[in-house]
PDB file of C-alpha atoms in Angstrom:
ATOM      1  CA  MET A   1      -3.146   5.881   2.501  1.00 50.00           C
ATOM      2  CA  PRO A   2      -4.923   8.675   0.657  1.00 53.00           C
ATOM      3  CA  PRO A   3      -2.850  11.878   0.799  1.00 53.00           C
ATOM      4  CA  ASN A   4      -5.026  13.782   3.258  1.00 47.00           C
ATOM      5  CA  VAL A   5      -2.623  14.314   6.135  1.00 43.00           C
ATOM      6  CA  ARG A   6      -1.053  17.494   7.374  1.00 45.00           C
ATOM      7  CA  SER A   7       2.546  18.359   6.549  1.00 43.00           C
ATOM      8  CA  THR A   8       4.379  20.425   9.128  1.00 47.00           C
ATOM      9  CA  ASP A   9       8.027  20.580   8.049  1.00 50.00           C
ATOM     10  CA  GLU A  10      10.381  19.657   5.230  1.00 56.00           C
ATOM     11  CA  SER A  11      10.644  16.026   6.354  1.00 58.00           C
ATOM     12  CA  ASP A  12       6.899  15.720   5.724  1.00 67.00           C
ATOM     13  CA  GLU A  13       6.963  17.184   2.219  1.00 77.00           C
ATOM     14  CA  TRP A  14       6.530  13.740   0.662  1.00 80.00           C
ATOM     15  CA  LEU A  15       3.009  13.635   2.133  1.00 80.00           C
ATOM     16  CA  LYS A  16       1.950  16.374  -0.287  1.00 80.00           C
ATOM     17  CA  ASP A  17       3.167  14.518  -3.355  1.00 85.00           C
ATOM     18  CA  ALA A  18       0.219  12.628  -4.851  1.00 91.00           C
ATOM     19  CA  VAL A  19      -0.678  10.418  -7.756  1.00 96.00           C
ATOM     20  CA  LEU A  20      -4.258   9.815  -8.882  1.00 97.00           C
ATOM     21  CA  LEU A  21      -5.365   6.404 -10.074  1.00 97.00           C
ATOM     22  CA  THR A  22      -8.297   5.782 -12.386  1.00 97.00           C
ATOM     23  CA  THR A  23      -9.130   3.284 -15.104  1.00 98.00           C
ATOM     24  CA  GLY A  24      -9.570   3.513 -18.837  1.00 97.00           C
ATOM     25  CA  HIS A  25     -10.110   1.295 -21.854  1.00 97.00           C
ATOM     26  CA  GLU A  26      -8.829   1.094 -25.389  1.00 97.00           C
ATOM     27  CA  THR A  27     -11.049   2.353 -28.195  1.00 96.00           C
ATOM     28  CA  GLU A  28     -10.499   3.023 -31.888  1.00 95.00           C
ATOM     29  CA  HIS A  29      -9.898   6.635 -30.909  1.00 94.00           C
ATOM     30  CA  GLY A  30      -7.356   5.836 -28.201  1.00 96.00           C
ATOM     31  CA  ILE A  31      -7.661   5.430 -24.434  1.00 96.00           C
ATOM     32  CA  GLU A  32     -10.918   6.669 -22.905  1.00 96.00           C
ATOM     33  CA  LEU A  33     -11.589   6.922 -19.183  1.00 95.00           C
ATOM     34  CA  ASP A  34     -14.029   4.443 -17.696  1.00 95.00           C
ATOM     35  CA  GLU A  35     -17.364   5.770 -16.454  1.00 92.00           C
ATOM     36  CA  TYR A  36     -18.592   4.791 -13.015  1.00 90.00           C
ATOM     37  CA  TRP A  37     -22.089   4.831 -11.514  1.00 84.00           C
ATOM     38  CA  PRO A  38     -23.036   5.197  -7.834  1.00 74.00           C
ATOM     39  CA  PRO A  39     -24.615   2.159  -6.141  1.00 65.00           C
ATOM     40  CA  LEU A  40     -28.221   1.519  -7.116  1.00 62.00           C
ATOM     41  CA  ARG A  41     -29.201   0.467  -3.588  1.00 56.00           C
ATOM     42  CA  ILE A  42     -29.262   3.286  -1.054  1.00 52.00           C
ATOM     43  CA  LYS A  43     -28.361   0.988   1.864  1.00 52.00           C
ATOM     44  CA  THR A  44     -25.600  -0.955   0.187  1.00 57.00           C
ATOM     45  CA  LYS A  45     -21.923  -0.290   0.807  1.00 60.00           C
ATOM     46  CA  TYR A  46     -21.092  -1.724  -2.584  1.00 59.00           C
ATOM     47  CA  PRO A  47     -18.841   0.683  -4.469  1.00 67.00           C
ATOM     48  CA  TYR A  48     -19.270   2.480  -7.747  1.00 80.00           C
ATOM     49  CA  ASN A  49     -19.752   0.165 -10.707  1.00 84.00           C
ATOM     50  CA  LEU A  50     -19.152   0.384 -14.447  1.00 89.00           C
ATOM     51  CA  GLY A  51     -22.822   0.684 -15.346  1.00 84.00           C
ATOM     52  CA  PRO A  52     -25.069  -1.368 -17.624  1.00 85.00           C
ATOM     53  CA  THR A  53     -22.581  -1.637 -20.513  1.00 88.00           C
ATOM     54  CA  PRO A  54     -19.088  -1.932 -19.029  1.00 92.00           C
ATOM     55  CA  PRO A  55     -16.095  -1.965 -21.384  1.00 94.00           C
ATOM     56  CA  GLU A  56     -14.508  -5.292 -22.256  1.00 95.00           C
ATOM     57  CA  GLU A  57     -12.273  -6.304 -19.353  1.00 94.00           C
ATOM     58  CA  GLY A  58      -9.358  -7.198 -21.577  1.00 95.00           C
ATOM     59  CA  LEU A  59      -9.248  -3.627 -22.892  1.00 97.00           C
ATOM     60  CA  ARG A  60      -9.144  -1.998 -19.466  1.00 97.00           C
ATOM     61  CA  SER A  61      -6.064  -0.749 -17.617  1.00 97.00           C
ATOM     62  CA  VAL A  62      -5.156   1.410 -14.630  1.00 98.00           C
ATOM     63  CA  LEU A  63      -4.010   4.957 -15.421  1.00 98.00           C
ATOM     64  CA  ARG A  64      -1.888   7.265 -13.281  1.00 97.00           C
ATOM     65  CA  PHE A  65      -1.917  11.052 -13.201  1.00 97.00           C
ATOM     66  CA  ASP A  66       0.465  13.385 -11.429  1.00 95.00           C
ATOM     67  CA  ALA A  67      -1.570  15.834  -9.384  1.00 93.00           C
ATOM     68  CA  SER A  68      -1.440  18.439  -6.659  1.00 88.00           C
ATOM     69  CA  THR A  69      -3.985  19.265  -3.999  1.00 84.00           C
ATOM     70  CA  LYS A  70      -6.271  22.269  -4.326  1.00 82.00           C
ATOM     71  CA  GLU A  71      -6.256  24.129  -1.027  1.00 78.00           C
ATOM     72  CA  GLY A  72      -9.467  24.028   0.970  1.00 75.00           C
ATOM     73  CA  THR A  73     -11.192  21.466  -1.262  1.00 78.00           C
ATOM     74  CA  ASN A  74     -11.429  17.738  -1.896  1.00 77.00           C
ATOM     75  CA  SER A  75     -10.164  18.339  -5.420  1.00 87.00           C
ATOM     76  CA  PHE A  76      -6.828  17.789  -7.142  1.00 92.00           C
ATOM     77  CA  VAL A  77      -5.311  19.546 -10.140  1.00 92.00           C
ATOM     78  CA  LEU A  78      -3.931  17.265 -12.843  1.00 94.00           C
ATOM     79  CA  SER A  79      -0.368  18.322 -13.625  1.00 93.00           C
ATOM     80  CA  ASP A  80      -0.518  17.677 -17.374  1.00 94.00           C
ATOM     81  CA  SER A  81      -3.849  19.261 -18.250  1.00 94.00           C
ATOM     82  CA  GLY A  82      -4.509  21.621 -15.336  1.00 93.00           C
ATOM     83  CA  GLU A  83      -7.962  20.069 -15.004  1.00 93.00           C
ATOM     84  CA  CYS A  84      -9.469  20.151 -11.518  1.00 92.00           C
ATOM     85  CA  VAL A  85     -10.985  16.802 -10.560  1.00 91.00           C
ATOM     86  CA  ASP A  86     -12.858  15.541  -7.525  1.00 89.00           C
ATOM     87  CA  VAL A  87     -11.626  12.356  -5.866  1.00 90.00           C
ATOM     88  CA  MET A  88     -13.169   9.328  -4.169  1.00 88.00           C
ATOM     89  CA  CYS A  89     -16.538  10.030  -5.788  1.00 84.00           C
ATOM     90  CA  VAL A  90     -18.043  10.630  -9.204  1.00 80.00           C
ATOM     91  CA  LYS A  91     -18.655  14.278 -10.069  1.00 67.00           C
ATOM     92  CA  GLY A  92     -22.131  15.562 -10.739  1.00 51.00           C
ATOM     93  CA  HIS A  93     -23.997  14.309  -7.695  1.00 44.00           C
ATOM     94  CA  PRO A  94     -26.469  12.926  -6.954  1.00 46.00           C
ATOM     95  CA  ARG A  95     -26.016  11.091 -10.277  1.00 51.00           C
ATOM     96  CA  PRO A  96     -23.805  11.864 -13.271  1.00 53.00           C
ATOM     97  CA  GLY A  97     -26.716  11.436 -15.660  1.00 55.00           C
ATOM     98  CA  PRO A  98     -29.449   9.066 -16.838  1.00 57.00           C
ATOM     99  CA  ASP A  99     -27.400   7.540 -19.655  1.00 65.00           C
ATOM    100  CA  HIS A 100     -23.770   7.946 -18.665  1.00 72.00           C
ATOM    101  CA  GLY A 101     -21.451   7.827 -15.676  1.00 83.00           C
ATOM    102  CA  ALA A 102     -18.345   9.801 -14.765  1.00 88.00           C
ATOM    103  CA  SER A 103     -14.669   9.234 -14.026  1.00 92.00           C
ATOM    104  CA  LEU A 104     -13.533   8.007 -10.628  1.00 93.00           C
ATOM    105  CA  TYR A 105     -10.152   9.034  -9.188  1.00 94.00           C
ATOM    106  CA  LEU A 106      -8.430   7.635  -6.108  1.00 94.00           C
ATOM    107  CA  PRO A 107      -5.501   9.569  -4.548  1.00 93.00           C
ATOM    108  CA  LEU A 108      -2.376   7.953  -3.119  1.00 94.00           C
ATOM    109  CA  HIS A 109       0.850   9.309  -1.747  1.00 92.00           C
ATOM    110  CA  ARG A 110       3.416   8.976  -4.512  1.00 94.00           C
ATOM    111  CA  LEU A 111       5.888   7.178  -2.251  1.00 95.00           C
ATOM    112  CA  CYS A 112       3.216   4.771  -1.020  1.00 95.00           C
ATOM    113  CA  MET A 113       2.534   3.996  -4.675  1.00 97.00           C
ATOM    114  CA  GLN A 114       6.247   3.398  -5.153  1.00 97.00           C
ATOM    115  CA  VAL A 115       6.196   0.873  -2.307  1.00 98.00           C
ATOM    116  CA  ALA A 116       3.200  -0.787  -3.995  1.00 98.00           C
ATOM    117  CA  ASP A 117       5.097  -0.945  -7.292  1.00 98.00           C
ATOM    118  CA  ASN A 118       7.978  -2.726  -5.559  1.00 96.00           C
ATOM    119  CA  PHE A 119       5.521  -5.085  -3.897  1.00 95.00           C
ATOM    120  CA  ILE A 120       3.869  -5.957  -7.216  1.00 95.00           C
ATOM    121  CA  ASP A 121       7.256  -6.446  -8.901  1.00 93.00           C
ATOM    122  CA  SER A 122       8.260  -8.867  -6.138  1.00 90.00           C
ATOM    123  CA  VAL A 123       5.205 -11.121  -6.399  1.00 87.00           C
ATOM    124  CA  PRO A 124       6.269 -13.337  -9.360  1.00 78.00           C
ATOM    125  CA  VAL A 125       9.658 -14.228  -7.858  1.00 65.00           C
ATOM    126  CA  SER A 126       9.110 -13.714  -4.133  1.00 58.00           C
ATOM    127  CA  LEU A 127       8.897 -16.670  -1.799  1.00 45.00           C
ATOM    128  CA  ILE A 128       7.129 -14.447   0.756  1.00 46.00           C
ATOM    129  CA  MET A 129       7.659 -17.180   3.316  1.00 50.00           C
ATOM    130  CA  THR A 130       5.447 -15.617   5.965  1.00 48.00           C
ATOM    131  CA  HIS A 131       2.571 -14.649   3.699  1.00 54.00           C
ATOM    132  CA  VAL A 132       1.326 -16.017   0.373  1.00 63.00           C
ATOM    133  CA  VAL A 133      -0.306 -13.536  -1.992  1.00 69.00           C
ATOM    134  CA  THR A 134      -3.463 -15.140  -3.387  1.00 79.00           C
ATOM    135  CA  SER A 135      -5.173 -14.373  -6.691  1.00 83.00           C
ATOM    136  CA  ASP A 136      -7.526 -11.903  -5.002  1.00 90.00           C
ATOM    137  CA  GLY A 137      -4.588 -10.102  -3.405  1.00 93.00           C
ATOM    138  CA  ILE A 138      -2.452  -7.347  -4.880  1.00 95.00           C
ATOM    139  CA  THR A 139      -0.656  -9.189  -7.667  1.00 93.00           C
ATOM    140  CA  SER A 140      -0.910  -6.335 -10.178  1.00 95.00           C
ATOM    141  CA  THR A 141      -1.767  -2.653 -10.426  1.00 97.00           C
ATOM    142  CA  LYS A 142      -5.188  -3.754 -11.682  1.00 96.00           C
ATOM    143  CA  ASN A 143      -5.758  -5.730  -8.491  1.00 96.00           C
ATOM    144  CA  LEU A 144      -4.553  -2.778  -6.417  1.00 97.00           C
ATOM    145  CA  TRP A 145      -7.275  -0.675  -8.056  1.00 97.00           C
ATOM    146  CA  GLU A 146      -9.861  -3.377  -7.410  1.00 94.00           C
ATOM    147  CA  VAL A 147      -8.900  -3.559  -3.741  1.00 95.00           C
ATOM    148  CA  LEU A 148      -8.999   0.204  -3.189  1.00 94.00           C
ATOM    149  CA  SER A 149     -12.067   0.984  -5.291  1.00 92.00           C
ATOM    150  CA  HIS A 150     -14.068  -1.747  -3.553  1.00 89.00           C
ATOM    151  CA  ARG A 151     -13.251  -0.189  -0.202  1.00 88.00           C
ATOM    152  CA  LEU A 152     -14.877   3.071  -1.268  1.00 85.00           C
ATOM    153  CA  GLN A 153     -18.355   3.113   0.202  1.00 75.00           C
ATOM    154  CA  GLY A 154     -19.962   5.285  -2.448  1.00 65.00           C
ATOM    155  CA  ASP A 155     -22.828   7.720  -1.931  1.00 59.00           C
ATOM    156  CA  ARG A 156     -25.098   8.164   1.049  1.00 56.00           C
ATOM    157  CA  MET A 157     -28.253   9.929  -0.087  1.00 53.00           C
ATOM    158  CA  GLY A 158     -26.240  11.795  -2.708  1.00 55.00           C
ATOM    159  CA  VAL A 159     -23.332  12.613  -0.392  1.00 62.00           C
ATOM    160  CA  PRO A 160     -20.000  10.906  -1.189  1.00 65.00           C
ATOM    161  CA  SER A 161     -18.368   8.980   1.635  1.00 67.00           C
ATOM    162  CA  ARG A 162     -14.761   9.940   0.708  1.00 73.00           C
ATOM    163  CA  ALA A 163     -13.372   7.220   2.948  1.00 76.00           C
ATOM    164  CA  LEU A 164     -11.365   4.107   2.196  1.00 83.00           C
ATOM    165  CA  THR A 165     -11.888   1.707   5.059  1.00 85.00           C
ATOM    166  CA  GLU A 166      -9.306  -1.000   5.771  1.00 90.00           C
ATOM    167  CA  PRO A 167      -9.835  -4.241   7.728  1.00 91.00           C
ATOM    168  CA  HIS A 168      -6.895  -3.586  10.060  1.00 91.00           C
ATOM    169  CA  ASP A 169      -7.415   0.154  10.486  1.00 89.00           C
ATOM    170  CA  TYR A 170      -4.163   0.687   8.568  1.00 91.00           C
ATOM    171  CA  PHE A 171      -2.211  -0.816  11.477  1.00 92.00           C
ATOM    172  CA  GLY A 172      -2.464   2.453  13.343  1.00 86.00           C
ATOM    173  CA  GLY A 173      -3.025   4.723  10.383  1.00 68.00           C
ATOM    174  CA  GLN A 174      -6.785   4.910  10.927  1.00 64.00           C
ATOM    175  CA  GLU A 175      -6.203   7.025  14.012  1.00 64.00           C
ATOM    176  CA  CYS A 176      -4.350   9.652  11.980  1.00 63.00           C
ATOM    177  CA  ARG A 177      -6.178   9.811   8.669  1.00 59.00           C
ATOM    178  CA  ASN A 178      -7.767  13.197   9.270  1.00 54.00           C
ATOM    179  CA  VAL A 179      -6.046  16.435   8.298  1.00 49.00           C
ATOM    180  CA  TYR A 180      -5.081  17.014  11.931  1.00 50.00           C
ATOM    181  CA  TRP A 181      -4.116  14.544  14.617  1.00 56.00           C
ATOM    182  CA  ASP A 182      -2.954  14.456  18.183  1.00 58.00           C
ATOM    183  CA  SER A 183       0.809  14.959  18.160  1.00 56.00           C
ATOM    184  CA  ASP A 184       0.999  12.697  21.227  1.00 60.00           C
ATOM    185  CA  ASP A 185      -0.521   9.780  19.346  1.00 72.00           C
ATOM    186  CA  LYS A 186       2.144   7.070  19.031  1.00 78.00           C
ATOM    187  CA  TYR A 187       1.332   6.554  15.349  1.00 86.00           C
ATOM    188  CA  GLY A 188       1.443  10.227  14.347  1.00 84.00           C
ATOM    189  CA  GLU A 189       5.221  10.410  14.008  1.00 88.00           C
ATOM    190  CA  LEU A 190       5.419   6.986  12.363  1.00 90.00           C
ATOM    191  CA  LEU A 191       3.019   7.916   9.565  1.00 89.00           C
ATOM    192  CA  GLU A 192       5.029  11.031   8.686  1.00 88.00           C
ATOM    193  CA  GLN A 193       8.153   8.986   7.943  1.00 93.00           C
ATOM    194  CA  ASP A 194       9.368   8.714   4.341  1.00 95.00           C
ATOM    195  CA  PRO A 195       9.178   4.972   3.490  1.00 97.00           C
ATOM    196  CA  ILE A 196      11.464   5.171   0.443  1.00 97.00           C
ATOM    197  CA  ASN A 197      14.429   7.433   1.147  1.00 96.00           C
ATOM    198  CA  ILE A 198      15.896   5.904   4.306  1.00 97.00           C
ATOM    199  CA  PRO A 199      19.415   7.096   5.191  1.00 96.00           C
ATOM    200  CA  GLY A 200      21.669   4.373   6.575  1.00 97.00           C
ATOM    201  CA  LEU A 201      19.091   1.648   5.961  1.00 98.00           C
ATOM    202  CA  THR A 202      21.581  -1.236   5.804  1.00 98.00           C
ATOM    203  CA  GLU A 203      23.592   0.022   8.789  1.00 98.00           C
ATOM    204  CA  SER A 204      20.421   0.362  10.846  1.00 98.00           C
ATOM    205  CA  ILE A 205      19.652  -3.317  10.314  1.00 98.00           C
ATOM    206  CA  LEU A 206      23.197  -4.611  10.777  1.00 98.00           C
ATOM    207  CA  GLN A 207      23.453  -2.887  14.167  1.00 98.00           C
ATOM    208  CA  ASN A 208      21.086  -5.596  15.404  1.00 98.00           C
ATOM    209  CA  LEU A 209      23.479  -8.359  14.382  1.00 97.00           C
ATOM    210  CA  GLU A 210      24.938 -10.318  17.322  1.00 96.00           C
ATOM    211  CA  PRO A 211      27.991 -12.595  17.406  1.00 95.00           C
ATOM    212  CA  ALA A 212      27.278 -16.309  17.090  1.00 92.00           C
ATOM    213  CA  LYS A 213      27.626 -17.938  20.502  1.00 85.00           C
ATOM    214  CA  ALA A 214      29.310 -21.072  19.184  1.00 73.00           C
ATOM    215  CA  VAL A 215      31.150 -21.805  15.976  1.00 67.00           C
ATOM    216  CA  ASN A 216      31.591 -25.404  14.843  1.00 70.00           C
ATOM    217  CA  ALA A 217      31.316 -27.536  11.724  1.00 62.00           C
ATOM    218  CA  ASN A 218      27.542 -27.763  12.094  1.00 71.00           C
ATOM    219  CA  SER A 219      26.734 -24.160  12.952  1.00 72.00           C
ATOM    220  CA  ALA A 220      28.656 -22.564  10.073  1.00 77.00           C
ATOM    221  CA  PRO A 221      26.443 -23.958   7.254  1.00 86.00           C
ATOM    222  CA  HIS A 222      23.393 -23.222   9.381  1.00 88.00           C
ATOM    223  CA  GLN A 223      24.316 -19.538   9.760  1.00 93.00           C
ATOM    224  CA  SER A 224      25.326 -19.404   6.092  1.00 92.00           C
ATOM    225  CA  TRP A 225      21.782 -20.397   5.100  1.00 92.00           C
ATOM    226  CA  TYR A 226      20.281 -17.584   7.179  1.00 94.00           C
ATOM    227  CA  PHE A 227      22.822 -15.150   5.768  1.00 95.00           C
ATOM    228  CA  GLU A 228      21.642 -16.003   2.258  1.00 93.00           C
ATOM    229  CA  ALA A 229      18.046 -15.655   3.422  1.00 89.00           C
ATOM    230  CA  PHE A 230      18.787 -12.148   4.701  1.00 93.00           C
ATOM    231  CA  ILE A 231      20.624 -10.912   1.638  1.00 92.00           C
ATOM    232  CA  ASN A 232      18.174 -12.531  -0.778  1.00 85.00           C
ATOM    233  CA  GLN A 233      15.355 -10.178  -1.805  1.00 79.00           C
ATOM    234  CA  GLN A 234      13.064 -13.137  -2.386  1.00 79.00           C
ATOM    235  CA  ILE A 235      12.838 -13.625   1.370  1.00 87.00           C
ATOM    236  CA  PHE A 236      12.613  -9.953   2.412  1.00 93.00           C
ATOM    237  CA  PRO A 237      11.417  -8.144  -0.732  1.00 93.00           C
ATOM    238  CA  TRP A 238      10.567  -5.050   1.327  1.00 96.00           C
ATOM    239  CA  LEU A 239      14.326  -4.594   1.804  1.00 97.00           C
ATOM    240  CA  TRP A 240      14.883  -4.123  -1.930  1.00 96.00           C
ATOM    241  CA  ASP A 241      17.586  -1.473  -1.444  1.00 97.00           C
ATOM    242  CA  LEU A 242      19.965  -3.289   0.894  1.00 97.00           C
ATOM    243  CA  ASP A 243      23.658  -2.540   0.335  1.00 97.00           C
ATOM    244  CA  THR A 244      24.893  -6.060  -0.439  1.00 96.00           C
ATOM    245  CA  ASP A 245      28.555  -5.001  -0.522  1.00 97.00           C
ATOM    246  CA  MET A 246      28.260  -3.697   3.031  1.00 97.00           C
ATOM    247  CA  ILE A 247      26.581  -6.915   4.145  1.00 97.00           C
ATOM    248  CA  LEU A 248      29.277  -9.087   2.548  1.00 97.00           C
ATOM    249  CA  GLU A 249      31.961  -7.000   4.240  1.00 97.00           C
ATOM    250  CA  LYS A 250      30.203  -7.476   7.575  1.00 97.00           C
ATOM    251  CA  GLN A 251      30.024 -11.228   7.034  1.00 95.00           C
ATOM    252  CA  ARG A 252      33.772 -11.426   6.417  1.00 95.00           C
ATOM    253  CA  ALA A 253      34.503  -9.428   9.569  1.00 95.00           C
ATOM    254  CA  GLY A 254      33.314 -12.062  12.051  1.00 93.00           C
ATOM    255  CA  ASN A 255      31.039 -14.949  12.969  1.00 93.00           C
ATOM    256  CA  TRP A 256      27.502 -13.646  13.293  1.00 95.00           C
ATOM    257  CA  ASN A 257      24.119 -14.894  14.385  1.00 95.00           C
ATOM    258  CA  TRP A 258      22.299 -14.366  11.083  1.00 96.00           C
ATOM    259  CA  GLU A 259      19.507 -16.683  12.201  1.00 95.00           C
ATOM    260  CA  LEU A 260      18.519 -14.360  15.033  1.00 96.00           C
ATOM    261  CA  LEU A 261      18.518 -11.336  12.724  1.00 97.00           C
ATOM    262  CA  VAL A 262      16.373 -13.104  10.118  1.00 96.00           C
ATOM    263  CA  ARG A 263      13.894 -14.261  12.756  1.00 96.00           C
ATOM    264  CA  LYS A 264      13.578 -10.726  14.115  1.00 97.00           C
ATOM    265  CA  LEU A 265      13.002  -9.280  10.648  1.00 96.00           C
ATOM    266  CA  SER A 266      10.338 -11.944  10.061  1.00 94.00           C
ATOM    267  CA  ILE A 267       8.179 -10.714  12.958  1.00 95.00           C
ATOM    268  CA  LYS A 268       5.080  -9.189  11.394  1.00 93.00           C
ATOM    269  CA  THR A 269       4.591  -6.523  14.053  1.00 96.00           C
ATOM    270  CA  ILE A 270       8.001  -4.840  13.729  1.00 97.00           C
ATOM    271  CA  HIS A 271       6.164  -1.954  12.048  1.00 96.00           C
ATOM    272  CA  GLU A 272       4.733  -0.956  15.434  1.00 95.00           C
ATOM    273  CA  PRO A 273       6.478   2.168  16.768  1.00 92.00           C
ATOM    274  CA  ASP A 274       6.805   0.666  20.259  1.00 92.00           C
ATOM    275  CA  ASP A 275       8.150  -2.705  19.063  1.00 95.00           C
ATOM    276  CA  LYS A 276      11.193  -3.767  21.123  1.00 96.00           C
ATOM    277  CA  SER A 277      12.190  -6.918  19.251  1.00 97.00           C
ATOM    278  CA  ILE A 278      14.548  -5.072  16.895  1.00 98.00           C
ATOM    279  CA  ASP A 279      16.020  -1.578  16.659  1.00 97.00           C
ATOM    280  CA  LEU A 280      14.883   0.039  13.390  1.00 98.00           C
ATOM    281  CA  PRO A 281      14.363   3.625  12.215  1.00 97.00           C
ATOM    282  CA  LEU A 282      10.761   4.775  11.971  1.00 96.00           C
ATOM    283  CA  GLN A 283      11.097   5.213   8.205  1.00 97.00           C
ATOM    284  CA  LEU A 284      11.752   1.507   7.820  1.00 98.00           C
ATOM    285  CA  ARG A 285       8.963   0.593  10.234  1.00 97.00           C
ATOM    286  CA  ASN A 286       6.569   2.696   8.177  1.00 96.00           C
ATOM    287  CA  ARG A 287       7.695   0.923   4.997  1.00 97.00           C
ATOM    288  CA  ARG A 288       7.057  -2.446   6.663  1.00 98.00           C
ATOM    289  CA  ARG A 289       3.627  -1.213   7.798  1.00 96.00           C
ATOM    290  CA  ILE A 290       2.690  -0.264   4.230  1.00 96.00           C
ATOM    291  CA  TRP A 291       4.114  -3.524   2.907  1.00 96.00           C
ATOM    292  CA  ARG A 292       2.046  -5.522   5.379  1.00 96.00           C
ATOM    293  CA  LEU A 293      -1.077  -3.643   4.318  1.00 96.00           C
ATOM    294  CA  LEU A 294      -0.330  -4.745   0.754  1.00 96.00           C
ATOM    295  CA  GLU A 295       0.259  -8.337   1.909  1.00 94.00           C
ATOM    296  CA  GLU A 296      -3.034  -8.489   3.788  1.00 94.00           C
ATOM    297  CA  ALA A 297      -5.182  -6.707   1.192  1.00 95.00           C
ATOM    298  CA  ARG A 298      -7.878  -8.649  -0.650  1.00 94.00           C
ATOM    299  CA  ILE A 299     -10.532  -7.630  -3.148  1.00 92.00           C
ATOM    300  CA  HIS A 300     -13.860  -7.202  -1.305  1.00 90.00           C
ATOM    301  CA  ASP A 301     -12.084  -7.412   2.062  1.00 90.00           C
ATOM    302  CA  VAL A 302     -14.447  -4.868   3.634  1.00 87.00           C
ATOM    303  CA  ALA A 303     -17.597  -6.046   1.854  1.00 76.00           C
ATOM    304  CA  GLY A 304     -20.665  -7.349   3.640  1.00 67.00           C
ATOM    305  CA  GLU A 305     -22.441 -10.557   2.638  1.00 62.00           C
ATOM    306  CA  TRP A 306     -24.765  -8.703   0.244  1.00 55.00           C
ATOM    307  CA  GLU A 307     -21.882  -6.980  -1.513  1.00 59.00           C
ATOM    308  CA  LYS A 308     -19.947 -10.262  -1.811  1.00 60.00           C
ATOM    309  CA  LEU A 309     -23.033 -11.897  -3.358  1.00 60.00           C
ATOM    310  CA  MET A 310     -23.347  -9.050  -5.843  1.00 57.00           C
ATOM    311  CA  ALA A 311     -19.673  -9.392  -6.752  1.00 57.00           C
ATOM    312  CA  MET A 312     -20.076 -13.136  -7.273  1.00 56.00           C
ATOM    313  CA  ASN A 313     -23.115 -12.588  -9.515  1.00 54.00           C
ATOM    314  CA  GLN A 314     -21.215 -10.022 -11.556  1.00 55.00           C
ATOM    315  CA  ALA A 315     -18.268 -12.407 -11.986  1.00 53.00           C
ATOM    316  CA  LEU A 316     -20.572 -15.156 -13.237  1.00 48.00           C
ATOM    317  CA  SER A 317     -22.559 -12.914 -15.576  1.00 52.00           C
TER     318      SER A 317
END
């Protein structure tokens, strides 16, 4: 989610911590930022493009900049240079110029970006049994940029949209993406929860563990398999920070129904704040919500037929 939500107390401070993404390419003089143009068609939702002479794809990469918000504006201040940049549009509207474009920056919460980094790191080795990440999904930071930048709707008669739509309305996040929201909204509290620093994460999951109803020669290997599935990050990569020593100690303390716990953790909708299938802290539910957004994301996933045709033509050209 772009960092445009209100922070009301210290527990929400992470919402103010942003990173800006943009792209650049290698030149003989070093890395230069890519230049983007607004859509040529007024009615199209197709996003900003790299203009008539885009840089060679093999030389391009995604760049990150630490930044802070500038009060009362849509701008951010780059921490290293102090430069003030606009986001989710190209500066110099209605067009940057007749023979050149301008940089494009997309803001993300730093901790959401950290979740994305863990997601990308998990892709090569993850089994992701409930969801396979395809080539047009988020398999790299480059693909993450492609997903997000192609959700940006571009200009409307010279006015930037400044909105990143999402096919699933952010699984509740769409209702709370403005600066202010209804405190009674069931998703408001969920979205304020830190998805990285979760006190007692392992304990909060193990409290859902129930004793095995029957123990025999057949059930022991069966439960052992599910135990390995739980502790193995290839099955639940979004639980990358489990305390394995604590889990092993719990295993030795009794005969447990690991199958039931694994099946509960495999339910896709456990990120919902009113989910009753398993007892989890809201921080962990928010992490699972973000992780599911990354699982479901696809390049051009909000594009219309015309935009998809344009993308196909560009890929073949």
